[in-house]
Coordinates of C-alpha atoms and ligand atoms in Angstrom, one line a residue:
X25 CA 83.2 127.3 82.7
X26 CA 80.2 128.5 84.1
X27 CA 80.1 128.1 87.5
X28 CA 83.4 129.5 90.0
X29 CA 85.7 127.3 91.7
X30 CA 85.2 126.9 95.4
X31 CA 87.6 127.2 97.9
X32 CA 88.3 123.6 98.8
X33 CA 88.2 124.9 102.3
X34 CA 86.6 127.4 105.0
X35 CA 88.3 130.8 104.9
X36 CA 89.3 132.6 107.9
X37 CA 89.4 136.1 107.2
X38 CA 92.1 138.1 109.2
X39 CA 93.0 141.7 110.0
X40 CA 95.7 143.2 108.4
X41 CA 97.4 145.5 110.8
X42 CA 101.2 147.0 110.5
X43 CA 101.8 144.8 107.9
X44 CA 101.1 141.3 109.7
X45 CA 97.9 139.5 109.7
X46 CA 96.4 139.0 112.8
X47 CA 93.7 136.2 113.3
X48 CA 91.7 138.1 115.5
X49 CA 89.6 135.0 116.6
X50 CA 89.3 136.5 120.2
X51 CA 86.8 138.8 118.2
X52 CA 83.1 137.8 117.5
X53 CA 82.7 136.1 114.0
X54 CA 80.5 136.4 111.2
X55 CA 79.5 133.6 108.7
X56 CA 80.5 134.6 105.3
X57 CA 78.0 133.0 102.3
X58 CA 78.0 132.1 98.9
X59 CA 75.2 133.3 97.3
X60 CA 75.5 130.4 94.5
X61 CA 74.5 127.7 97.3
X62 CA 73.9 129.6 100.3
X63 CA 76.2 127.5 101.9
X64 CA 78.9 128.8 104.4
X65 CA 82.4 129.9 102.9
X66 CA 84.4 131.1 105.2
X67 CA 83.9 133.3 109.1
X68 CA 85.1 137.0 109.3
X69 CA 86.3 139.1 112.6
X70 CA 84.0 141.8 113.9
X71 CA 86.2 144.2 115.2
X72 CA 85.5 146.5 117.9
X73 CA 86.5 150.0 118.3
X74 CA 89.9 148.9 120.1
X75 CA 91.3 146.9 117.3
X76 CA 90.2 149.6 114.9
X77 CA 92.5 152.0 117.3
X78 CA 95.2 149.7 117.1
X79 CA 95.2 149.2 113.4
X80 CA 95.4 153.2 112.7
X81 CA 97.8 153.5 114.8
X82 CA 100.0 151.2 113.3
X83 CA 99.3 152.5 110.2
X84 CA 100.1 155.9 111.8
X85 CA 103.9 154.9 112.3
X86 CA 104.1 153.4 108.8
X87 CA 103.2 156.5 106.5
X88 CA 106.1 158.7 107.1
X89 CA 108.2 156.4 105.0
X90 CA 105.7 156.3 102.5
X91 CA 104.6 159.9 101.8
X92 CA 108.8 160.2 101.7
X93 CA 109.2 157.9 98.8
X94 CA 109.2 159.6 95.4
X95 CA 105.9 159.3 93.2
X96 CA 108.1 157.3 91.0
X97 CA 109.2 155.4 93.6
X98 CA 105.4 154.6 94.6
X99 CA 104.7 154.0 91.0
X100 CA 106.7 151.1 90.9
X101 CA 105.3 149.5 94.1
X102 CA 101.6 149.7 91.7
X103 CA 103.1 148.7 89.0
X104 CA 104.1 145.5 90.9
X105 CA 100.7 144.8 92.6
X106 CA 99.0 145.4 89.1
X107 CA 101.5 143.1 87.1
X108 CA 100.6 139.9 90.4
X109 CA 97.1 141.0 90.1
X110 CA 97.1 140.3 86.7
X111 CA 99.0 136.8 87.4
X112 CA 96.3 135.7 89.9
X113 CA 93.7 137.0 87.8
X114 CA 91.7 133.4 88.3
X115 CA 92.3 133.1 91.3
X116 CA 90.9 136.1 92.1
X117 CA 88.1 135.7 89.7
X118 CA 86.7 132.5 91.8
X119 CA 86.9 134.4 94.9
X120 CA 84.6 137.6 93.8
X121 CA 82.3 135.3 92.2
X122 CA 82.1 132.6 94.9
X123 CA 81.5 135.3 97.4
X124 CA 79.6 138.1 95.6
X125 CA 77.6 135.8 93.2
X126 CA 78.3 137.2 90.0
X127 CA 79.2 135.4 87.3
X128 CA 83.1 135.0 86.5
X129 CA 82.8 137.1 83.3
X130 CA 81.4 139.8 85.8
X131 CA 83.9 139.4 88.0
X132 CA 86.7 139.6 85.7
X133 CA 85.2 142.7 84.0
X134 CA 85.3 144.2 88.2
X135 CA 88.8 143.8 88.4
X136 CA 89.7 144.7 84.8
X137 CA 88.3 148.3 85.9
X138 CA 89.8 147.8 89.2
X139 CA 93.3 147.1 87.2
X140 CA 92.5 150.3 85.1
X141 CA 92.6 152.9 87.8
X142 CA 96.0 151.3 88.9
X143 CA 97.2 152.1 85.8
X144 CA 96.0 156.1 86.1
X145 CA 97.8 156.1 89.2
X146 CA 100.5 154.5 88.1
X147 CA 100.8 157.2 85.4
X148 CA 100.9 160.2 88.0
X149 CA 104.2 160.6 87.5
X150 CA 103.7 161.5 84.0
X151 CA 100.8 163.4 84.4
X152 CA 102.0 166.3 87.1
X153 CA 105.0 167.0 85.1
X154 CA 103.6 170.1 83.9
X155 CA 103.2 171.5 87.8
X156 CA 105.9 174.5 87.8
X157 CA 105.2 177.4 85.8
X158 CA 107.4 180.7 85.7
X159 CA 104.6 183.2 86.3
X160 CA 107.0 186.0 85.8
X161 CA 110.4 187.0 85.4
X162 CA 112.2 184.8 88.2
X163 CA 109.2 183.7 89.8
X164 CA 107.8 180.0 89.7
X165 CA 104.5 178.8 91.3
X166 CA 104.7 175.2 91.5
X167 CA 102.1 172.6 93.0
X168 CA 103.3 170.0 95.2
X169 CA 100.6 167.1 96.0
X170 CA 100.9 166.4 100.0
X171 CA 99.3 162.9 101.6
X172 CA 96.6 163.4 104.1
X173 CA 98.0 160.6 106.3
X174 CA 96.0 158.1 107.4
X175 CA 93.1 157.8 105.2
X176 CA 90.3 154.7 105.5
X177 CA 87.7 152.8 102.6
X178 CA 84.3 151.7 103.8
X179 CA 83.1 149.2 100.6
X180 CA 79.9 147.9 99.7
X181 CA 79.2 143.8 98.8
X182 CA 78.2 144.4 95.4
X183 CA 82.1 144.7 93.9
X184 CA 84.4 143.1 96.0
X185 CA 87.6 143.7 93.9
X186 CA 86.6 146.8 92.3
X187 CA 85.5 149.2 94.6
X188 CA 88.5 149.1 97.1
X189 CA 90.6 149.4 93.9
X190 CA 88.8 152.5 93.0
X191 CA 90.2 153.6 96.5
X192 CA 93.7 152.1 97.3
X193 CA 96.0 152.8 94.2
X194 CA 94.9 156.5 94.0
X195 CA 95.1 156.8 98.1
X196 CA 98.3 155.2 97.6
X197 CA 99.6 156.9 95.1
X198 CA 99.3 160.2 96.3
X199 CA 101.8 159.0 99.4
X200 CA 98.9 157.8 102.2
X201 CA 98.9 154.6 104.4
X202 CA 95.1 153.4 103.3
X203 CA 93.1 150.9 106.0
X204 CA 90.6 149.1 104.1
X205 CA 87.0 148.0 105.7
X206 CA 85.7 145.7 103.3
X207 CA 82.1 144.7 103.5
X208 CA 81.7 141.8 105.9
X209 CA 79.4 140.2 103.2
X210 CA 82.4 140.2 100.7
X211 CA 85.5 140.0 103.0
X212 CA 87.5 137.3 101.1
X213 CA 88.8 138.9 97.9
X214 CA 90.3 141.6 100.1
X215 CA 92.8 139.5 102.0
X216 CA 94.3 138.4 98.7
X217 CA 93.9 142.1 97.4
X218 CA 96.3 142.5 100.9
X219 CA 98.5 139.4 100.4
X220 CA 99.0 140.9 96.9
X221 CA 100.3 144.7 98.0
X222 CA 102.2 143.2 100.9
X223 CA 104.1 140.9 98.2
X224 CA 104.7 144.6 95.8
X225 CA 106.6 145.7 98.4
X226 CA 104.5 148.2 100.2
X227 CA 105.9 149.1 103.9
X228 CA 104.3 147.3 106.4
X229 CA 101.4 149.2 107.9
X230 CA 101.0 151.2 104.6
X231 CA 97.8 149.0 103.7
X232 CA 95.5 147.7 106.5
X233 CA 92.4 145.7 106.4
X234 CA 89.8 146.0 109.6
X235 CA 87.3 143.7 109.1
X236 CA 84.0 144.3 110.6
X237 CA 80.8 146.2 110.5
X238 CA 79.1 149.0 111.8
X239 CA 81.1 149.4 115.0
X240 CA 84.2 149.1 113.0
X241 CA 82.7 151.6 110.5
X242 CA 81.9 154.4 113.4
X243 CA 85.2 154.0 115.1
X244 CA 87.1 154.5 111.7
X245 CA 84.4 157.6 110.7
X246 CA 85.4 159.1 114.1
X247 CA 89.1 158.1 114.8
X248 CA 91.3 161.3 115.1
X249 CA 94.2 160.1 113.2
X250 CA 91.6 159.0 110.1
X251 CA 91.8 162.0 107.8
X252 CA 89.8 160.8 105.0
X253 CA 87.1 158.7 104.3
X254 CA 86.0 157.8 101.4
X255 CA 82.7 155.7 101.2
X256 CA 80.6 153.5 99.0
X257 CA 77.4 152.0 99.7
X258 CA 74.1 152.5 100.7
X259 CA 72.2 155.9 100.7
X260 CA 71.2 155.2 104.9
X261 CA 75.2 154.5 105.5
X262 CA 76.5 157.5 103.4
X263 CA 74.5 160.1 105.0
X264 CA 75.5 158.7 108.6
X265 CA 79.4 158.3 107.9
X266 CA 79.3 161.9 105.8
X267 CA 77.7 163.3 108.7
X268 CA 79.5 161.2 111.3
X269 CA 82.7 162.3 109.6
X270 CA 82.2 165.6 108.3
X271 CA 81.4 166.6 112.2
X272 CA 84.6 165.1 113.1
X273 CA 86.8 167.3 110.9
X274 CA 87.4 164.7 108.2
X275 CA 87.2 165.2 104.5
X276 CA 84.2 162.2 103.4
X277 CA 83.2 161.4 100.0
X278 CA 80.2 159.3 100.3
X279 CA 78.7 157.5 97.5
X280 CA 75.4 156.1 97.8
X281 CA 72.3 153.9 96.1
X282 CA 70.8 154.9 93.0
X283 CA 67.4 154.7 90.6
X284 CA 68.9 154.8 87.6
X285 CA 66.2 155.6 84.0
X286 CA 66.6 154.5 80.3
X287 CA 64.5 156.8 78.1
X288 CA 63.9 155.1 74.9
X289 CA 62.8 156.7 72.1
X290 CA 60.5 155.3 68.6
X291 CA 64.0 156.0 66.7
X292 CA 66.3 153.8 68.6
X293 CA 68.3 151.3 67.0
X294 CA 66.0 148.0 68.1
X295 CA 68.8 145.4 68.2
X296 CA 71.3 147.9 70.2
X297 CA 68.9 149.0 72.1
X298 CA 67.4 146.0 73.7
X299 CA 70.6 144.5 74.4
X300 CA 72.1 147.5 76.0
X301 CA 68.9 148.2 77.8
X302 CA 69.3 143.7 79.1
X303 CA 72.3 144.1 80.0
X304 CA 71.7 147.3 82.2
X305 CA 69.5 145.4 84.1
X306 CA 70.4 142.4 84.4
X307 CA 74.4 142.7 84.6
X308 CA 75.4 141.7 88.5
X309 CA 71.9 140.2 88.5
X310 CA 71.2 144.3 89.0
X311 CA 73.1 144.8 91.9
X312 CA 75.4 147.9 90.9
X313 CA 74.8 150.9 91.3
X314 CA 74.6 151.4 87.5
X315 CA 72.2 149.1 86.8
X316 CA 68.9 150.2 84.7
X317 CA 66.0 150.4 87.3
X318 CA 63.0 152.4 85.3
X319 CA 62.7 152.0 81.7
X320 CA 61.2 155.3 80.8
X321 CA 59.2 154.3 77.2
X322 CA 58.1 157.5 75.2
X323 CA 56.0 157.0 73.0
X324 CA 55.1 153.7 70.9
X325 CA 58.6 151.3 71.3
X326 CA 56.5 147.9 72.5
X327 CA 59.0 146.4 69.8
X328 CA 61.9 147.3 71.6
X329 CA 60.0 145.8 75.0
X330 CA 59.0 143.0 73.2
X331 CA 62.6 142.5 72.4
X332 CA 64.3 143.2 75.8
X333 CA 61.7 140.4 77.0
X334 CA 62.3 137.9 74.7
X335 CA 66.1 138.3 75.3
X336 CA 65.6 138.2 79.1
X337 CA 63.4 135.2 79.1
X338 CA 66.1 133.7 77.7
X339 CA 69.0 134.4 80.5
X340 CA 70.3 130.9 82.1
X341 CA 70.6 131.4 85.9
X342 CA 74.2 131.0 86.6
X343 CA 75.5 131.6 83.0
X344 CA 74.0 134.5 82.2
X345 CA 73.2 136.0 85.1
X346 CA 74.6 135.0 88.9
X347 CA 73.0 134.9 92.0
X348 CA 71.8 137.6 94.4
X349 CA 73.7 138.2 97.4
X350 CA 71.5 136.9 100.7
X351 CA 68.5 135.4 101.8
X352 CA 67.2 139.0 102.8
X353 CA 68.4 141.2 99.5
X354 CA 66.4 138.2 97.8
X355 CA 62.9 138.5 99.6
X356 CA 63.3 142.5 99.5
X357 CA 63.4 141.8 95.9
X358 CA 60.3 139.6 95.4
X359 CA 58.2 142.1 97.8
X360 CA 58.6 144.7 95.5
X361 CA 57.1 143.0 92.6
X362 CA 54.1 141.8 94.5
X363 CA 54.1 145.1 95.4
X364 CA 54.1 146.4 91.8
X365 CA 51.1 144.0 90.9
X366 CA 49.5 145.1 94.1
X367 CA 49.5 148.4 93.0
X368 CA 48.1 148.0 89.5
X369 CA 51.3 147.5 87.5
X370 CA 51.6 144.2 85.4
X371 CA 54.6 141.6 85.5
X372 CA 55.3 140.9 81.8
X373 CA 58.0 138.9 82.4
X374 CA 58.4 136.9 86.2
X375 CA 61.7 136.1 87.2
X376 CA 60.5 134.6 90.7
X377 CA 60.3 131.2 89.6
X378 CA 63.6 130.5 88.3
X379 CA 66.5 128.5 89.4
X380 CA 69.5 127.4 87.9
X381 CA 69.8 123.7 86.4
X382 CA 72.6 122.7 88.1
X383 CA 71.0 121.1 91.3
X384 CA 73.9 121.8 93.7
X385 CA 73.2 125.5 93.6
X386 CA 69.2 125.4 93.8
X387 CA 69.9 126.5 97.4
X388 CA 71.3 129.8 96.9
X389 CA 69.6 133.0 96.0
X390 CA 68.1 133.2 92.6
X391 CA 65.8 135.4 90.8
X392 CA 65.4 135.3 87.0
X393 CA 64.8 138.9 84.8
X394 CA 61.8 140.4 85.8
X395 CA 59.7 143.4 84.2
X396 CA 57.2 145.2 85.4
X397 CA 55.1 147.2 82.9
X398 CA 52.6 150.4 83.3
X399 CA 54.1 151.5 86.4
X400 CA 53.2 154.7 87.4
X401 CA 55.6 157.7 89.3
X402 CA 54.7 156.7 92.9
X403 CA 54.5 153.2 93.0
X404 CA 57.2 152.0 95.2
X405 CA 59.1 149.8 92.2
X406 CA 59.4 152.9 90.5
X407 CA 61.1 155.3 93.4
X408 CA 62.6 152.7 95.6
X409 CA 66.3 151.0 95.0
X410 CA 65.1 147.6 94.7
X411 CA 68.8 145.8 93.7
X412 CA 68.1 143.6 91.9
X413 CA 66.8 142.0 88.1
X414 CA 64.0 144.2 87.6
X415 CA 63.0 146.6 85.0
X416 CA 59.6 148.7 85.7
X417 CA 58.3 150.5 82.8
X418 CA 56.9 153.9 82.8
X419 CA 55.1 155.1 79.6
X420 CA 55.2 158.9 78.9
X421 CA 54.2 160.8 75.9
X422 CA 57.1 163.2 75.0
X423 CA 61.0 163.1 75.6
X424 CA 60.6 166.2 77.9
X425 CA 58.1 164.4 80.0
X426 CA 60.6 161.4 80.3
X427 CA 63.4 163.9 81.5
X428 CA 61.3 165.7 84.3
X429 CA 60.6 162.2 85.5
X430 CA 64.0 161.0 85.8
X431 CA 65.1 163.9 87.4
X432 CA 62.4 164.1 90.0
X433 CA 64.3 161.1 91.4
X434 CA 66.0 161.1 94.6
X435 CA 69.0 159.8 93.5
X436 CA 71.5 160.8 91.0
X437 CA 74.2 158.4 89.6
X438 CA 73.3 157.9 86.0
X439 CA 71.1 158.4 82.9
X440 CA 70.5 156.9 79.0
X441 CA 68.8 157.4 75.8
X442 CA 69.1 155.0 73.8
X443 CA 68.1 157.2 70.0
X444 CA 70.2 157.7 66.8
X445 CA 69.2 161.2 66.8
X446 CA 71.6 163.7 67.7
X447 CA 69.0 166.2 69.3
X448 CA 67.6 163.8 71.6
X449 CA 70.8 162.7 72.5
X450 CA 71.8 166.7 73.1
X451 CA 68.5 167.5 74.8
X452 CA 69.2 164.3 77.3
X453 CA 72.9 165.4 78.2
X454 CA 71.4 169.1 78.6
X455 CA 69.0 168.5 81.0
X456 CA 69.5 165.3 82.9
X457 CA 70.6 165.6 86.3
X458 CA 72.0 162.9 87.4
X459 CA 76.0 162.9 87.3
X460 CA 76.8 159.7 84.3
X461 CA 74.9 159.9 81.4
X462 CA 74.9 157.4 78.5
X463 CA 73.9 157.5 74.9
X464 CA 73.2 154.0 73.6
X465 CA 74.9 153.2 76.4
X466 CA 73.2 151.3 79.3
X467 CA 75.2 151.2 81.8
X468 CA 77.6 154.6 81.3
X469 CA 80.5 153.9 83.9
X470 CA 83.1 156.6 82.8
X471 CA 86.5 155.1 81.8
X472 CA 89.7 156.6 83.2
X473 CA 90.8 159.0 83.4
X474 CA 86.8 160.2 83.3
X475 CA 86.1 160.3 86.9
X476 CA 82.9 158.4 88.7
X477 CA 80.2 159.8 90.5
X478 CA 76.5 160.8 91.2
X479 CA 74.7 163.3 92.1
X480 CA 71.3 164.2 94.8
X481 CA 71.7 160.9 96.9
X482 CA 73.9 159.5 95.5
X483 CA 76.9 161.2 96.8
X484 CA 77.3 163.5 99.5
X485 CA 80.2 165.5 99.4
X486 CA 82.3 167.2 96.5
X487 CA 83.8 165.8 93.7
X488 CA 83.7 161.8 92.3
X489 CA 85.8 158.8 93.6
X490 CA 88.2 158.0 90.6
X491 CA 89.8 160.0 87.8
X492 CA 92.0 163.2 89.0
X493 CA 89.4 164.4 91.2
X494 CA 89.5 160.9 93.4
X495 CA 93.2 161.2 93.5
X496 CA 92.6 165.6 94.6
X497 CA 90.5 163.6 97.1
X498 CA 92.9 161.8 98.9
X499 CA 95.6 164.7 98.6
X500 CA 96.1 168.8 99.3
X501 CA 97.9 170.4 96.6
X502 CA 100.0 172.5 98.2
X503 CA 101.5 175.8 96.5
X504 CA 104.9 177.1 96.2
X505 CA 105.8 180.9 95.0
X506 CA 109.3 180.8 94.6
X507 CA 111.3 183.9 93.5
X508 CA 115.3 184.1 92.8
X509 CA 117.6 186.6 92.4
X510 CA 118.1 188.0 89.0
X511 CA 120.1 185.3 87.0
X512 CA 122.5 188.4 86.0
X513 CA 123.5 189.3 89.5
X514 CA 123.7 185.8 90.7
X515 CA 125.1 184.0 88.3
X516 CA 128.7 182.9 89.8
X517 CA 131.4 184.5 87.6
X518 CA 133.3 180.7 86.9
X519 CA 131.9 177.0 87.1
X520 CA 134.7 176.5 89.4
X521 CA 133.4 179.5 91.8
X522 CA 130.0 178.0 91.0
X523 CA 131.5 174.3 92.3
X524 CA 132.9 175.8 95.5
X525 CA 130.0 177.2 96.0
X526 CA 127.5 174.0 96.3
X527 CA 130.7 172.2 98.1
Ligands
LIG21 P1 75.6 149.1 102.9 O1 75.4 150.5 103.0 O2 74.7 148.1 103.6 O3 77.1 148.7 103.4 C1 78.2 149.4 102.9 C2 79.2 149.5 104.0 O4 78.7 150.1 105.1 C3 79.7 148.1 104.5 O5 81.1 148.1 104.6 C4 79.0 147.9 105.8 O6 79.7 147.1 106.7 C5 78.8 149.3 106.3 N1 77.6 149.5 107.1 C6 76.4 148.9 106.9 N2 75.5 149.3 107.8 C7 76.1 150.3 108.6 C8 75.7 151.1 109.7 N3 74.5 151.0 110.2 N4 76.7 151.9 110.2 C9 77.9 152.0 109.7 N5 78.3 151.2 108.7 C10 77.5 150.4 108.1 O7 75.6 148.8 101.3 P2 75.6 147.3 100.6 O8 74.3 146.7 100.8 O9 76.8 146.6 101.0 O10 75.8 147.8 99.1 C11 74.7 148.1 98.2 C12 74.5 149.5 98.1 O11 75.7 150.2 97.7 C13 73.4 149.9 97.1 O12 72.6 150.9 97.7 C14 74.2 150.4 95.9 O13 73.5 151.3 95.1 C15 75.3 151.1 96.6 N6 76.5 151.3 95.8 C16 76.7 152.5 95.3 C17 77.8 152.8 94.4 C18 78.0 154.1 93.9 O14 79.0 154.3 93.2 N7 77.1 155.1 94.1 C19 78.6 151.7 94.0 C20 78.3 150.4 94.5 C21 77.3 150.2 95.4

């Protein structure tokens, strides 16, 4: 099937708050489109600072039963949510699509890596069983991961499913009540996300959803029972909530937009390296954070181009590539390539007149693959995070040139080579500075239990948002120096004493 199912009617989007959804229609409301027709899906609650108060607060009272639970114990409420995640797995599906605009294979592969870090954090119990050590005779130092408390997620529109999952089951995990503010462009996928936990059995009040926007966003950033924040989005936002929060006392991890480059070199494999290079770019219609931005060509590889072009021109809006998300993110997108051409750089390939064939969806927000060749450092399309279908080519003579380029970037979050030589590949993963870097691979998201992140602007704050280092994000490992008295001298002289003892 190519295009989602819609919902048959308007959804209302609620706050989740100590466990029962409140409507929250008192509170002004926000149209929520699909990008497929531009047409309007659904309305969702801009919360003031009030509501944010009361939702905290309620999840306040909740998280002392859940930081008491065993890890096991909280294990098994995961375990749950991922086994009804993966029986409403279509369900779910329609909704990121219908709402995001991606296509339903894209939205299933969200969730899939959404459904992964579950998993790692559902294997926690597993994995700190080597936290006790005797450090000598009779002494033990031991590690004991404490919850934070109340701990919030601020999520971008680009992955409604996934990037709240690459939050809650690690937040969760480590024994903290998690309040969720999803983007208001996206909001639908996370009340099933919440209808799902709730039906895990999660203690009320132990996930929260406050719906809203930027006044929902500061109040969370500078609540006083918020401890943690972690943040994805925008390179504007994240500075504002790291700031915002880090002057507030909280711990923030703030991930924000990327540039990312592909350095190709004459050796590459051609057929691997024009898909991988296509799909980079085109993937989410380019709207991740991963996506190829600057193809950095050194040297003569205008048969790889050549390929990467042919292979684009041939993308089927809505099958191949989905939709981008509004009206604005759109024209943003087609400014930059007159932009480009403006500025002396030539559009090989010109996405701007597409539209998908199916007429229904002819009113939504469309752009086909577009490339921009002999781009120079400078030019806006090759610094600025346009988000969208759009390769821009920048032509350099030597692999070290291509490097320095990259790196002189503003932003950090990945890098590839696509080469089948094993000193290119080195000298790439040597000296690139952004934080992901592929080889032949074009879009180098790190599987679990290799963590995610970025570097320069692309993250402010330490550490990256999944893998251990997410989950010592949302936790203090606290330690324990125990020492006993010599087994000899304390050892009780009969089991019975030993009984009568511990009775
Ligand atoms: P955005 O920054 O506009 O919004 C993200 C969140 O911030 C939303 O929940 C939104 O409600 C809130 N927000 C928006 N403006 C705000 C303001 N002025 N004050 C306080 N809160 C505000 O980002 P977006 O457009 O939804 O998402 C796209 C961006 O996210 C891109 O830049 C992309 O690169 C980035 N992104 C980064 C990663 C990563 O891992 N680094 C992953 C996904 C997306």
């Amino acid at each position: 099937m190519t295009f989602p199912n819609f919902p048959a009617q308007l959804q209302q989007c609620r706050n989740l708050s100590g466990g029962v959804w409140e409507d929250a229609s008192n509170l002004p409301q926000r149209e929520v489109l699909s990008p497929y027709n531009g047409r309007v899906i659904g309305s969702v609650p801009l919360s003031d600072s009030g509501t944010v108060d009361k939702i905290v607060r309620a999840a306040q009272a909740a998280w002392p039963q859940w930081r008491n639970l065993s890890v096991r114990n909280r294990a098994e409420v995961l375990q749950k949510f991922r086994h009804l995640a993966l029986e409403s797995m279509p369900r779910l599906i329609d909704s990121v699509a219908v709402e995001s605009g991606k296509t339903r294979v894209e939205a299933e592969a969200g969730l899939q890596k959404g459904l992964e870090i579950t998993e790692f954090a559902i294997s926690l119990p597993n994995l700190e069983q080597m936290n006790s050590l005797e450090v000598s005779q009779g002494v033990y130092c031991q590690f004991r991961r404490e919850a934070l408390g109340v701990v919030a997620g601020i999520t971008p529109f680009n992955f409604p499913a996934m990037v709240p999952l690459w939050m809650i089951p690690l937040a969760l995990i480590a024994g903290n009540a998690f309040i969720l503010k999803p983007s208001e462009k996206v909001p639908l996928t996370s009340q099933i996300l919440g209808e799902l936990l709730i039906k895990s059995g999660l203690p009320a009040g132990v996930f929260s959803i406050v719906n809203g926007a930027a006044e929902a966003v500061d109040a969370l950033v500078s609540h006083p029972e918020v401890k943690a924040v972690g943040f994805v989005g925008s390179t504007a936002v994240a500075s504002h909530v790291y700031q915002k929060g880090t002057a507030a006392g909280k711990r923030v991890l703030a991930l924000g937009g990327a540039k990312n480059h592909i350095i190709v070199t004459p050796d590459c494999d051609l057929e691997m390296s024009a898909r991988g290079i296509l799909s980079s770019f085109t993937g989410c219609a380019g709207q991740r954070c991963m996506a190829a931005s600057v193809l950095v060509a050194v040297g003569q590889v205008d048969h790889v181009l050549n390929r990467v072009c042919e292979l684009a021109a041939g993308h089927v809006l809505g099958r191949d590539m989905g939709a981008i998300i509004d009206s604005a993110s759109l024209l943003k997108i087609r400014n930059a390539v007159v932009q480009a051409e403006k500025q002396g750089a030539k559009i090989v390939l010109d996405g701007r007149p597409a539209l998908p064939e199916n007429k229904d969806f002819q009113s939504g927000f469309w752009i086909g693959p577009t490339v921009i060749d002999h781009a120079a450092a400078g030019m806006e399309c090759a610094e600025m995070e346009i988000f969208g279908p759009v390769l821009t080519v920048i032509r350099v003579n030597s692999l070290e040139e291509a490097v320095q380029l990259s790196n002189r970037s503003v932003y950090g979050n990945a890098a590839s080579v696509f080469t089948t030589r094993g000193d290119v590949a080195q000298y790439v993963a040597a000296h690139s500075n952004a934080g992901m870097i592929g080889v032949n691979v074009g879009v180098p998201v790190p599987r679990e239990p290799f963590s995610f992140g970025g570097t320069k602007l692309s993250r402010f704050g330490h550490g990256d948002i999944t893998g251990r280092s997410g989950l010592d994000f949302w936790s203090d490992l606290k330690k324990v120096t125990t020492a006993w008295p010599s087994l000899n001298s304390a050892a009780p002289k009969t089991a019975g004493q030993f009984l009568l003892h511990t009775t």
